[in-house]
Amino acid sequence: ASRKSATNAPREECVVEGSGRVVEYVAGRRWELSATGFWQAHRGAAQCYSDLVADWSGLTPGGSGWDLYAGVGVFAARLAEQTGQTGAVTGVESARSAVVDGVAALGDLPWLELRSDRVERWVRGATSTPDVVVLDPPRAGAGKDVIGAVADADPRRIVHIGCDPAAFARDVGLYLDAGYHLAELRAFDAFPATHHVECVALFDR
């Protein structure tokens, strides 16, 4: 309990030098975000994973998708570019500052809605049936409640990204129990000189 409390406790942050803002580019799109906000640790990871999401999504014009734990909407943007303006993409992120930064970067994609909400709460109340769901949860993984709700939404494809192999393996088991099939699996040495490995999996029915 004490470890969990420490993890969730507010952190004191201060800018030592510079504006406290950082600019990143993925697939030709520019994001400006807080230097203390979430971004992939490896400099090539955001581009690499978003390319894989786009390759595996199976989306076509008019399609629909969810990007859960969306951050500033890097994956949501790729999905929205694939669905076109006749499609619908929703990104869900609990950090309000990330949503504000994402909305500022995604103004040319009005069919993409980036929402500030807890994934666990939003996904339980969702009523749509997306073609694809992308999840990039925190190190602890998505867990039973979120994966159960995603499976109940019955997407044709799910792309799941996990940075902790043990939590990732648990989540894989939950998808299999829900009737999904592990169609593709990639592992990336995104944290060189550490024991951490980034895993990306594609599930289908």
Short mmCIF file of N, CA and C in Angstrom, two decimals, residues 4-177:
data_model
loop_
_atom_site.label_atom_id
_atom_site.label_comp_id
_atom_site.label_asym_id
_atom_site.label_seq_id
_atom_site.Cartn_x
_atom_site.Cartn_y
_atom_site.Cartn_z
N LYS A 4 2.27 1.92 -3.42
CA LYS A 4 1.27 2.48 -4.32
C LYS A 4 1.03 3.95 -4.00
N SER A 5 0.95 4.27 -2.71
CA SER A 5 0.73 5.66 -2.31
C SER A 5 1.87 6.55 -2.78
N ALA A 6 3.09 6.04 -2.65
CA ALA A 6 4.26 6.81 -3.09
C ALA A 6 4.24 7.03 -4.59
N THR A 7 3.80 6.01 -5.31
CA THR A 7 3.76 6.10 -6.77
C THR A 7 2.74 7.15 -7.22
N ASN A 8 1.59 7.21 -6.53
CA ASN A 8 0.51 8.10 -6.94
C ASN A 8 0.58 9.48 -6.30
N ALA A 9 1.52 9.67 -5.38
CA ALA A 9 1.62 10.95 -4.69
C ALA A 9 2.07 12.05 -5.65
N PRO A 10 1.58 13.28 -5.45
CA PRO A 10 2.03 14.40 -6.30
C PRO A 10 3.54 14.57 -6.20
N ARG A 11 4.17 14.84 -7.34
CA ARG A 11 5.62 15.04 -7.36
C ARG A 11 5.93 16.52 -7.51
N GLU A 12 6.92 16.96 -6.77
CA GLU A 12 7.35 18.34 -6.91
C GLU A 12 8.20 18.45 -8.16
N GLU A 13 7.84 19.38 -9.04
CA GLU A 13 8.56 19.55 -10.30
C GLU A 13 8.98 20.99 -10.45
N CYS A 14 10.17 21.21 -10.97
CA CYS A 14 10.61 22.57 -11.25
C CYS A 14 11.45 22.57 -12.52
N VAL A 15 11.38 23.65 -13.25
CA VAL A 15 12.15 23.81 -14.48
C VAL A 15 13.48 24.46 -14.11
N VAL A 16 14.58 23.76 -14.37
CA VAL A 16 15.90 24.27 -14.03
C VAL A 16 16.39 25.23 -15.10
N GLU A 17 16.09 24.86 -16.36
CA GLU A 17 16.54 25.71 -17.47
C GLU A 17 15.57 25.54 -18.63
N GLY A 18 15.31 26.59 -19.35
CA GLY A 18 14.44 26.53 -20.53
C GLY A 18 12.99 26.84 -20.18
N SER A 19 12.12 26.62 -21.15
CA SER A 19 10.72 27.02 -21.03
C SER A 19 9.85 25.98 -20.32
N GLY A 20 10.36 24.77 -20.18
CA GLY A 20 9.54 23.70 -19.63
C GLY A 20 8.67 23.03 -20.68
N ARG A 21 8.86 23.40 -21.93
CA ARG A 21 8.13 22.81 -23.05
C ARG A 21 9.11 22.09 -23.97
N VAL A 22 8.63 21.07 -24.65
CA VAL A 22 9.46 20.33 -25.58
C VAL A 22 8.67 20.10 -26.86
N VAL A 23 9.34 20.06 -27.98
CA VAL A 23 8.70 19.81 -29.28
C VAL A 23 9.14 18.46 -29.80
N GLU A 24 8.18 17.64 -30.22
CA GLU A 24 8.45 16.32 -30.79
C GLU A 24 7.71 16.21 -32.12
N TYR A 25 8.25 15.37 -33.00
CA TYR A 25 7.62 15.12 -34.31
C TYR A 25 7.43 13.63 -34.51
N VAL A 26 6.24 13.25 -34.98
CA VAL A 26 5.95 11.86 -35.33
C VAL A 26 5.14 11.87 -36.61
N ALA A 27 5.60 11.14 -37.61
CA ALA A 27 4.89 11.02 -38.89
C ALA A 27 4.55 12.39 -39.48
N GLY A 28 5.48 13.32 -39.35
CA GLY A 28 5.29 14.65 -39.93
C GLY A 28 4.42 15.58 -39.13
N ARG A 29 3.93 15.13 -37.97
CA ARG A 29 3.07 15.95 -37.14
C ARG A 29 3.87 16.49 -35.96
N ARG A 30 3.59 17.74 -35.59
CA ARG A 30 4.32 18.42 -34.52
C ARG A 30 3.51 18.46 -33.23
N TRP A 31 4.14 18.04 -32.15
CA TRP A 31 3.55 18.17 -30.82
C TRP A 31 4.43 19.07 -29.97
N GLU A 32 3.78 19.98 -29.24
CA GLU A 32 4.48 20.73 -28.21
C GLU A 32 3.85 20.35 -26.88
N LEU A 33 4.65 19.85 -25.96
CA LEU A 33 4.11 19.35 -24.70
C LEU A 33 4.99 19.71 -23.53
N SER A 34 4.46 19.49 -22.33
CA SER A 34 5.22 19.75 -21.12
C SER A 34 6.42 18.83 -21.05
N ALA A 35 7.56 19.37 -20.65
CA ALA A 35 8.77 18.56 -20.52
C ALA A 35 8.63 17.51 -19.43
N THR A 36 7.68 17.70 -18.51
CA THR A 36 7.46 16.72 -17.45
C THR A 36 6.35 15.74 -17.80
N GLY A 37 5.74 15.89 -18.97
CA GLY A 37 4.67 14.99 -19.40
C GLY A 37 5.24 13.70 -19.95
N PHE A 38 4.33 12.77 -20.33
CA PHE A 38 4.77 11.47 -20.84
C PHE A 38 5.19 11.56 -22.30
N TRP A 39 6.31 10.96 -22.60
CA TRP A 39 6.75 10.70 -23.97
C TRP A 39 7.56 9.42 -23.92
N GLN A 40 7.63 8.72 -25.05
CA GLN A 40 8.40 7.48 -25.06
C GLN A 40 9.86 7.75 -24.70
N ALA A 41 10.46 6.82 -23.96
CA ALA A 41 11.83 7.02 -23.46
C ALA A 41 12.87 7.00 -24.58
N HIS A 42 12.71 6.08 -25.52
CA HIS A 42 13.66 5.96 -26.63
C HIS A 42 13.29 6.96 -27.71
N ARG A 43 14.26 7.64 -28.27
CA ARG A 43 13.97 8.72 -29.21
C ARG A 43 13.28 8.24 -30.48
N GLY A 44 13.45 6.97 -30.85
CA GLY A 44 12.80 6.46 -32.04
C GLY A 44 11.51 5.70 -31.77
N ALA A 45 11.14 5.56 -30.50
CA ALA A 45 10.03 4.68 -30.14
C ALA A 45 8.68 5.19 -30.63
N ALA A 46 8.38 6.46 -30.45
CA ALA A 46 7.06 6.97 -30.82
C ALA A 46 6.78 6.76 -32.31
N GLN A 47 7.78 7.04 -33.14
CA GLN A 47 7.61 6.82 -34.58
C GLN A 47 7.46 5.34 -34.90
N CYS A 48 8.31 4.52 -34.28
CA CYS A 48 8.29 3.08 -34.53
C CYS A 48 6.95 2.46 -34.13
N TYR A 49 6.50 2.75 -32.93
CA TYR A 49 5.25 2.15 -32.46
C TYR A 49 4.05 2.67 -33.26
N SER A 50 4.06 3.96 -33.60
CA SER A 50 2.92 4.50 -34.34
C SER A 50 2.86 3.91 -35.75
N ASP A 51 4.02 3.65 -36.34
CA ASP A 51 4.03 2.98 -37.64
C ASP A 51 3.44 1.58 -37.54
N LEU A 52 3.78 0.88 -36.44
CA LEU A 52 3.26 -0.47 -36.24
C LEU A 52 1.75 -0.44 -35.99
N VAL A 53 1.29 0.52 -35.20
CA VAL A 53 -0.15 0.68 -34.96
C VAL A 53 -0.88 0.91 -36.27
N ALA A 54 -0.34 1.79 -37.11
CA ALA A 54 -0.97 2.07 -38.39
C ALA A 54 -0.98 0.83 -39.29
N ASP A 55 0.09 0.06 -39.25
CA ASP A 55 0.21 -1.14 -40.08
C ASP A 55 -0.77 -2.22 -39.63
N TRP A 56 -0.96 -2.34 -38.33
CA TRP A 56 -1.78 -3.42 -37.78
C TRP A 56 -3.25 -3.06 -37.59
N SER A 57 -3.59 -1.78 -37.67
CA SER A 57 -4.96 -1.37 -37.32
C SER A 57 -6.02 -1.97 -38.24
N GLY A 58 -5.68 -2.13 -39.51
CA GLY A 58 -6.67 -2.62 -40.47
C GLY A 58 -7.74 -1.61 -40.80
N LEU A 59 -7.54 -0.35 -40.40
CA LEU A 59 -8.57 0.67 -40.61
C LEU A 59 -8.61 1.13 -42.06
N THR A 60 -9.80 1.43 -42.51
CA THR A 60 -10.03 2.00 -43.83
C THR A 60 -10.92 3.23 -43.66
N PRO A 61 -11.05 4.06 -44.71
CA PRO A 61 -11.90 5.25 -44.59
C PRO A 61 -13.30 4.91 -44.08
N GLY A 62 -13.76 5.71 -43.13
CA GLY A 62 -15.06 5.47 -42.52
C GLY A 62 -15.01 4.58 -41.29
N GLY A 63 -13.84 4.07 -40.95
CA GLY A 63 -13.70 3.18 -39.80
C GLY A 63 -13.70 3.93 -38.48
N SER A 64 -13.52 3.16 -37.40
CA SER A 64 -13.55 3.76 -36.07
C SER A 64 -12.51 3.12 -35.17
N GLY A 65 -12.04 3.89 -34.20
CA GLY A 65 -11.04 3.36 -33.29
C GLY A 65 -11.00 4.09 -31.97
N TRP A 66 -10.46 3.41 -30.96
CA TRP A 66 -10.19 3.99 -29.66
C TRP A 66 -8.69 3.94 -29.41
N ASP A 67 -8.17 4.99 -28.81
CA ASP A 67 -6.79 5.02 -28.33
C ASP A 67 -6.86 5.26 -26.82
N LEU A 68 -6.62 4.21 -26.03
CA LEU A 68 -6.75 4.28 -24.59
C LEU A 68 -5.39 4.50 -23.94
N TYR A 69 -5.36 5.32 -22.89
CA TYR A 69 -4.11 5.82 -22.30
C TYR A 69 -3.36 6.58 -23.39
N ALA A 70 -4.06 7.52 -24.00
CA ALA A 70 -3.64 8.12 -25.27
C ALA A 70 -2.51 9.13 -25.17
N GLY A 71 -2.22 9.65 -23.98
CA GLY A 71 -1.23 10.71 -23.90
C GLY A 71 -1.69 11.91 -24.73
N VAL A 72 -0.79 12.42 -25.57
CA VAL A 72 -1.14 13.56 -26.42
C VAL A 72 -1.78 13.13 -27.75
N GLY A 73 -2.01 11.82 -27.92
CA GLY A 73 -2.77 11.36 -29.07
C GLY A 73 -1.94 10.95 -30.28
N VAL A 74 -0.72 10.49 -30.05
CA VAL A 74 0.14 10.07 -31.17
C VAL A 74 -0.51 8.94 -31.98
N PHE A 75 -0.98 7.91 -31.28
CA PHE A 75 -1.60 6.79 -31.99
C PHE A 75 -2.97 7.18 -32.53
N ALA A 76 -3.72 7.95 -31.77
CA ALA A 76 -5.04 8.40 -32.23
C ALA A 76 -4.93 9.16 -33.54
N ALA A 77 -3.88 9.98 -33.67
CA ALA A 77 -3.69 10.74 -34.90
C ALA A 77 -3.49 9.81 -36.10
N ARG A 78 -2.71 8.75 -35.90
CA ARG A 78 -2.49 7.81 -37.02
C ARG A 78 -3.79 7.11 -37.40
N LEU A 79 -4.58 6.73 -36.38
CA LEU A 79 -5.87 6.09 -36.67
C LEU A 79 -6.79 7.05 -37.42
N ALA A 80 -6.84 8.30 -36.98
CA ALA A 80 -7.73 9.28 -37.61
C ALA A 80 -7.32 9.58 -39.05
N GLU A 81 -6.03 9.57 -39.31
CA GLU A 81 -5.57 9.77 -40.68
C GLU A 81 -6.02 8.61 -41.57
N GLN A 82 -6.11 7.42 -41.00
CA GLN A 82 -6.56 6.25 -41.77
C GLN A 82 -8.06 6.25 -41.99
N THR A 83 -8.84 6.67 -40.98
CA THR A 83 -10.30 6.63 -41.14
C THR A 83 -10.80 7.75 -42.02
N GLY A 84 -10.08 8.87 -42.07
CA GLY A 84 -10.57 10.02 -42.81
C GLY A 84 -11.75 10.65 -42.12
N GLN A 85 -12.27 11.73 -42.70
CA GLN A 85 -13.30 12.53 -42.04
C GLN A 85 -14.65 11.82 -41.92
N THR A 86 -14.82 10.70 -42.62
CA THR A 86 -16.06 9.93 -42.45
C THR A 86 -15.95 8.94 -41.30
N GLY A 87 -14.78 8.87 -40.67
CA GLY A 87 -14.57 7.96 -39.55
C GLY A 87 -14.75 8.64 -38.22
N ALA A 88 -14.43 7.89 -37.15
CA ALA A 88 -14.55 8.42 -35.79
C ALA A 88 -13.49 7.77 -34.91
N VAL A 89 -12.69 8.60 -34.25
CA VAL A 89 -11.64 8.10 -33.36
C VAL A 89 -11.76 8.83 -32.03
N THR A 90 -11.66 8.08 -30.94
CA THR A 90 -11.68 8.65 -29.60
C THR A 90 -10.40 8.27 -28.87
N GLY A 91 -9.74 9.27 -28.31
CA GLY A 91 -8.59 9.03 -27.46
C GLY A 91 -8.96 9.38 -26.03
N VAL A 92 -8.54 8.55 -25.08
CA VAL A 92 -8.88 8.77 -23.68
C VAL A 92 -7.59 8.81 -22.86
N GLU A 93 -7.45 9.88 -22.08
CA GLU A 93 -6.23 10.10 -21.29
C GLU A 93 -6.61 10.81 -19.99
N SER A 94 -6.05 10.35 -18.86
CA SER A 94 -6.41 10.94 -17.57
C SER A 94 -5.67 12.23 -17.26
N ALA A 95 -4.49 12.44 -17.86
CA ALA A 95 -3.71 13.65 -17.57
C ALA A 95 -4.26 14.81 -18.39
N ARG A 96 -4.87 15.78 -17.71
CA ARG A 96 -5.52 16.89 -18.41
C ARG A 96 -4.53 17.70 -19.24
N SER A 97 -3.31 17.89 -18.74
CA SER A 97 -2.32 18.68 -19.48
C SER A 97 -1.98 18.01 -20.80
N ALA A 98 -1.92 16.67 -20.81
CA ALA A 98 -1.64 15.95 -22.06
C ALA A 98 -2.77 16.13 -23.05
N VAL A 99 -4.00 16.12 -22.56
CA VAL A 99 -5.16 16.30 -23.45
C VAL A 99 -5.14 17.70 -24.05
N VAL A 100 -4.85 18.70 -23.24
CA VAL A 100 -4.76 20.07 -23.76
C VAL A 100 -3.70 20.17 -24.85
N ASP A 101 -2.52 19.57 -24.61
CA ASP A 101 -1.45 19.61 -25.60
C ASP A 101 -1.84 18.82 -26.86
N GLY A 102 -2.52 17.70 -26.67
CA GLY A 102 -2.95 16.90 -27.80
C GLY A 102 -3.98 17.61 -28.66
N VAL A 103 -4.96 18.23 -28.02
CA VAL A 103 -6.00 18.96 -28.76
C VAL A 103 -5.37 20.06 -29.60
N ALA A 104 -4.36 20.72 -29.06
CA ALA A 104 -3.69 21.80 -29.79
C ALA A 104 -2.98 21.26 -31.04
N ALA A 105 -2.51 20.03 -30.98
CA ALA A 105 -1.77 19.45 -32.10
C ALA A 105 -2.68 18.79 -33.14
N LEU A 106 -3.95 18.56 -32.78
CA LEU A 106 -4.81 17.73 -33.62
C LEU A 106 -6.00 18.49 -34.19
N GLY A 107 -5.89 19.80 -34.27
CA GLY A 107 -7.00 20.63 -34.73
C GLY A 107 -7.45 20.36 -36.15
N ASP A 108 -6.58 19.76 -36.97
CA ASP A 108 -6.95 19.47 -38.36
C ASP A 108 -7.69 18.14 -38.50
N LEU A 109 -7.95 17.47 -37.37
CA LEU A 109 -8.63 16.17 -37.40
C LEU A 109 -9.90 16.26 -36.53
N PRO A 110 -10.92 17.00 -36.98
CA PRO A 110 -12.10 17.21 -36.13
C PRO A 110 -12.90 15.94 -35.85
N TRP A 111 -12.68 14.87 -36.57
CA TRP A 111 -13.37 13.61 -36.30
C TRP A 111 -12.63 12.79 -35.24
N LEU A 112 -11.56 13.37 -34.69
CA LEU A 112 -10.83 12.76 -33.57
C LEU A 112 -11.19 13.52 -32.30
N GLU A 113 -11.72 12.82 -31.31
CA GLU A 113 -12.04 13.43 -30.02
C GLU A 113 -11.05 12.92 -28.98
N LEU A 114 -10.33 13.84 -28.37
CA LEU A 114 -9.41 13.49 -27.30
C LEU A 114 -10.06 13.90 -25.98
N ARG A 115 -10.34 12.91 -25.13
CA ARG A 115 -11.11 13.13 -23.91
C ARG A 115 -10.24 13.02 -22.67
N SER A 116 -10.53 13.85 -21.68
CA SER A 116 -9.86 13.77 -20.40
C SER A 116 -10.72 12.95 -19.45
N ASP A 117 -10.31 11.72 -19.18
CA ASP A 117 -11.08 10.84 -18.31
C ASP A 117 -10.19 9.67 -17.90
N ARG A 118 -10.56 9.00 -16.84
CA ARG A 118 -9.86 7.77 -16.48
C ARG A 118 -10.34 6.65 -17.40
N VAL A 119 -9.40 5.93 -17.97
CA VAL A 119 -9.75 4.86 -18.92
C VAL A 119 -10.71 3.87 -18.26
N GLU A 120 -10.44 3.50 -17.01
CA GLU A 120 -11.27 2.51 -16.32
C GLU A 120 -12.73 2.95 -16.27
N ARG A 121 -12.96 4.23 -16.07
CA ARG A 121 -14.32 4.75 -15.98
C ARG A 121 -14.95 4.90 -17.36
N TRP A 122 -14.20 5.48 -18.28
CA TRP A 122 -14.75 5.76 -19.61
C TRP A 122 -15.13 4.49 -20.35
N VAL A 123 -14.26 3.50 -20.31
CA VAL A 123 -14.48 2.30 -21.11
C VAL A 123 -15.68 1.51 -20.62
N ARG A 124 -15.98 1.60 -19.32
CA ARG A 124 -17.16 0.90 -18.80
C ARG A 124 -18.46 1.50 -19.32
N GLY A 125 -18.44 2.81 -19.60
CA GLY A 125 -19.66 3.48 -20.07
C GLY A 125 -19.75 3.61 -21.58
N ALA A 126 -18.73 3.18 -22.30
CA ALA A 126 -18.74 3.33 -23.77
C ALA A 126 -19.78 2.41 -24.39
N THR A 127 -20.46 2.92 -25.40
CA THR A 127 -21.52 2.14 -26.05
C THR A 127 -21.23 1.83 -27.51
N SER A 128 -20.19 2.42 -28.08
CA SER A 128 -19.89 2.18 -29.49
C SER A 128 -19.12 0.87 -29.67
N THR A 129 -19.05 0.41 -30.91
CA THR A 129 -18.28 -0.79 -31.25
C THR A 129 -17.18 -0.38 -32.21
N PRO A 130 -15.97 -0.15 -31.71
CA PRO A 130 -14.88 0.30 -32.59
C PRO A 130 -14.33 -0.85 -33.43
N ASP A 131 -13.76 -0.50 -34.56
CA ASP A 131 -13.10 -1.50 -35.38
C ASP A 131 -11.79 -1.95 -34.75
N VAL A 132 -11.09 -1.01 -34.12
CA VAL A 132 -9.79 -1.32 -33.50
C VAL A 132 -9.66 -0.53 -32.21
N VAL A 133 -9.00 -1.14 -31.22
CA VAL A 133 -8.67 -0.47 -29.98
C VAL A 133 -7.16 -0.58 -29.77
N VAL A 134 -6.54 0.56 -29.46
CA VAL A 134 -5.11 0.61 -29.14
C VAL A 134 -4.99 0.95 -27.67
N LEU A 135 -4.17 0.19 -26.94
CA LEU A 135 -3.94 0.46 -25.53
C LEU A 135 -2.44 0.55 -25.27
N ASP A 136 -2.03 1.60 -24.56
CA ASP A 136 -0.63 1.74 -24.12
C ASP A 136 -0.67 2.09 -22.63
N PRO A 137 -1.02 1.10 -21.77
CA PRO A 137 -1.22 1.39 -20.36
C PRO A 137 0.08 1.63 -19.60
N PRO A 138 -0.02 2.11 -18.36
CA PRO A 138 1.17 2.26 -17.53
C PRO A 138 1.83 0.91 -17.26
N ARG A 139 2.96 0.94 -16.59
CA ARG A 139 3.77 -0.26 -16.36
C ARG A 139 2.96 -1.40 -15.73
N ALA A 140 1.97 -1.09 -14.90
CA ALA A 140 1.19 -2.13 -14.22
C ALA A 140 0.25 -2.86 -15.18
N GLY A 141 0.09 -2.37 -16.40
CA GLY A 141 -0.77 -3.02 -17.38
C GLY A 141 -2.19 -2.50 -17.32
N ALA A 142 -3.04 -3.06 -18.18
CA ALA A 142 -4.44 -2.62 -18.26
C ALA A 142 -5.30 -3.30 -17.21
N GLY A 143 -5.11 -4.58 -17.02
CA GLY A 143 -5.84 -5.30 -15.99
C GLY A 143 -7.19 -5.83 -16.43
N LYS A 144 -7.79 -6.60 -15.53
CA LYS A 144 -9.00 -7.36 -15.83
C LYS A 144 -10.19 -6.49 -16.22
N ASP A 145 -10.44 -5.42 -15.45
CA ASP A 145 -11.64 -4.61 -15.69
C ASP A 145 -11.59 -3.92 -17.05
N VAL A 146 -10.43 -3.32 -17.38
CA VAL A 146 -10.30 -2.61 -18.66
C VAL A 146 -10.35 -3.59 -19.82
N ILE A 147 -9.60 -4.67 -19.73
CA ILE A 147 -9.58 -5.63 -20.83
C ILE A 147 -10.94 -6.29 -21.00
N GLY A 148 -11.63 -6.56 -19.91
CA GLY A 148 -12.98 -7.12 -20.01
C GLY A 148 -13.92 -6.18 -20.73
N ALA A 149 -13.83 -4.88 -20.40
CA ALA A 149 -14.70 -3.89 -21.05
C ALA A 149 -14.35 -3.72 -22.53
N VAL A 150 -13.05 -3.75 -22.84
CA VAL A 150 -12.63 -3.66 -24.25
C VAL A 150 -13.14 -4.86 -25.03
N ALA A 151 -13.01 -6.05 -24.46
CA ALA A 151 -13.49 -7.26 -25.14
C ALA A 151 -15.00 -7.21 -25.32
N ASP A 152 -15.72 -6.67 -24.34
CA ASP A 152 -17.18 -6.55 -24.46
C ASP A 152 -17.58 -5.61 -25.60
N ALA A 153 -16.71 -4.63 -25.90
CA ALA A 153 -16.97 -3.71 -27.02
C ALA A 153 -16.80 -4.41 -28.37
N ASP A 154 -16.15 -5.55 -28.36
CA ASP A 154 -16.03 -6.44 -29.53
C ASP A 154 -15.34 -5.82 -30.74
N PRO A 155 -14.18 -5.17 -30.54
CA PRO A 155 -13.44 -4.69 -31.72
C PRO A 155 -12.90 -5.86 -32.53
N ARG A 156 -12.73 -5.64 -33.82
CA ARG A 156 -12.15 -6.69 -34.66
C ARG A 156 -10.69 -6.92 -34.33
N ARG A 157 -9.99 -5.82 -33.96
CA ARG A 157 -8.56 -5.90 -33.66
C ARG A 157 -8.23 -5.08 -32.42
N ILE A 158 -7.23 -5.54 -31.70
CA ILE A 158 -6.71 -4.84 -30.53
C ILE A 158 -5.20 -4.79 -30.66
N VAL A 159 -4.61 -3.61 -30.49
CA VAL A 159 -3.16 -3.47 -30.45
C VAL A 159 -2.79 -3.04 -29.03
N HIS A 160 -2.01 -3.87 -28.35
CA HIS A 160 -1.67 -3.64 -26.95
C HIS A 160 -0.16 -3.46 -26.81
N ILE A 161 0.23 -2.39 -26.12
CA ILE A 161 1.64 -2.04 -25.94
C ILE A 161 1.95 -2.11 -24.45
N GLY A 162 3.02 -2.81 -24.09
CA GLY A 162 3.36 -2.95 -22.68
C GLY A 162 4.86 -2.90 -22.45
N CYS A 163 5.28 -2.17 -21.40
CA CYS A 163 6.71 -2.02 -21.13
C CYS A 163 7.21 -2.94 -20.03
N ASP A 164 6.31 -3.68 -19.38
CA ASP A 164 6.71 -4.65 -18.35
C ASP A 164 6.27 -6.04 -18.81
N PRO A 165 7.21 -6.93 -19.13
CA PRO A 165 6.82 -8.23 -19.69
C PRO A 165 5.89 -9.05 -18.80
N ALA A 166 6.05 -8.95 -17.47
CA ALA A 166 5.18 -9.73 -16.58
C ALA A 166 3.74 -9.22 -16.64
N ALA A 167 3.54 -7.90 -16.53
CA ALA A 167 2.20 -7.33 -16.63
C ALA A 167 1.63 -7.57 -18.02
N PHE A 168 2.48 -7.45 -19.03
CA PHE A 168 2.06 -7.69 -20.41
C PHE A 168 1.57 -9.12 -20.58
N ALA A 169 2.31 -10.09 -20.02
CA ALA A 169 1.92 -11.50 -20.14
C ALA A 169 0.57 -11.75 -19.46
N ARG A 170 0.35 -11.11 -18.31
CA ARG A 170 -0.94 -11.25 -17.63
C ARG A 170 -2.06 -10.72 -18.51
N ASP A 171 -1.84 -9.54 -19.13
CA ASP A 171 -2.85 -8.96 -20.00
C ASP A 171 -3.10 -9.84 -21.22
N VAL A 172 -2.05 -10.44 -21.77
CA VAL A 172 -2.22 -11.35 -22.91
C VAL A 172 -3.16 -12.49 -22.52
N GLY A 173 -2.95 -13.05 -21.34
CA GLY A 173 -3.81 -14.14 -20.87
C GLY A 173 -5.26 -13.72 -20.76
N LEU A 174 -5.49 -12.47 -20.34
CA LEU A 174 -6.86 -11.97 -20.24
C LEU A 174 -7.52 -11.85 -21.61
N TYR A 175 -6.77 -11.42 -22.61
CA TYR A 175 -7.31 -11.36 -23.97
C TYR A 175 -7.66 -12.75 -24.49
N LEU A 176 -6.77 -13.70 -24.24
CA LEU A 176 -7.02 -15.07 -24.70
C LEU A 176 -8.26 -15.64 -24.02
N ASP A 177 -8.42 -15.38 -22.72
CA ASP A 177 -9.60 -15.85 -22.00
C ASP A 177 -10.87 -15.22 -22.55
#
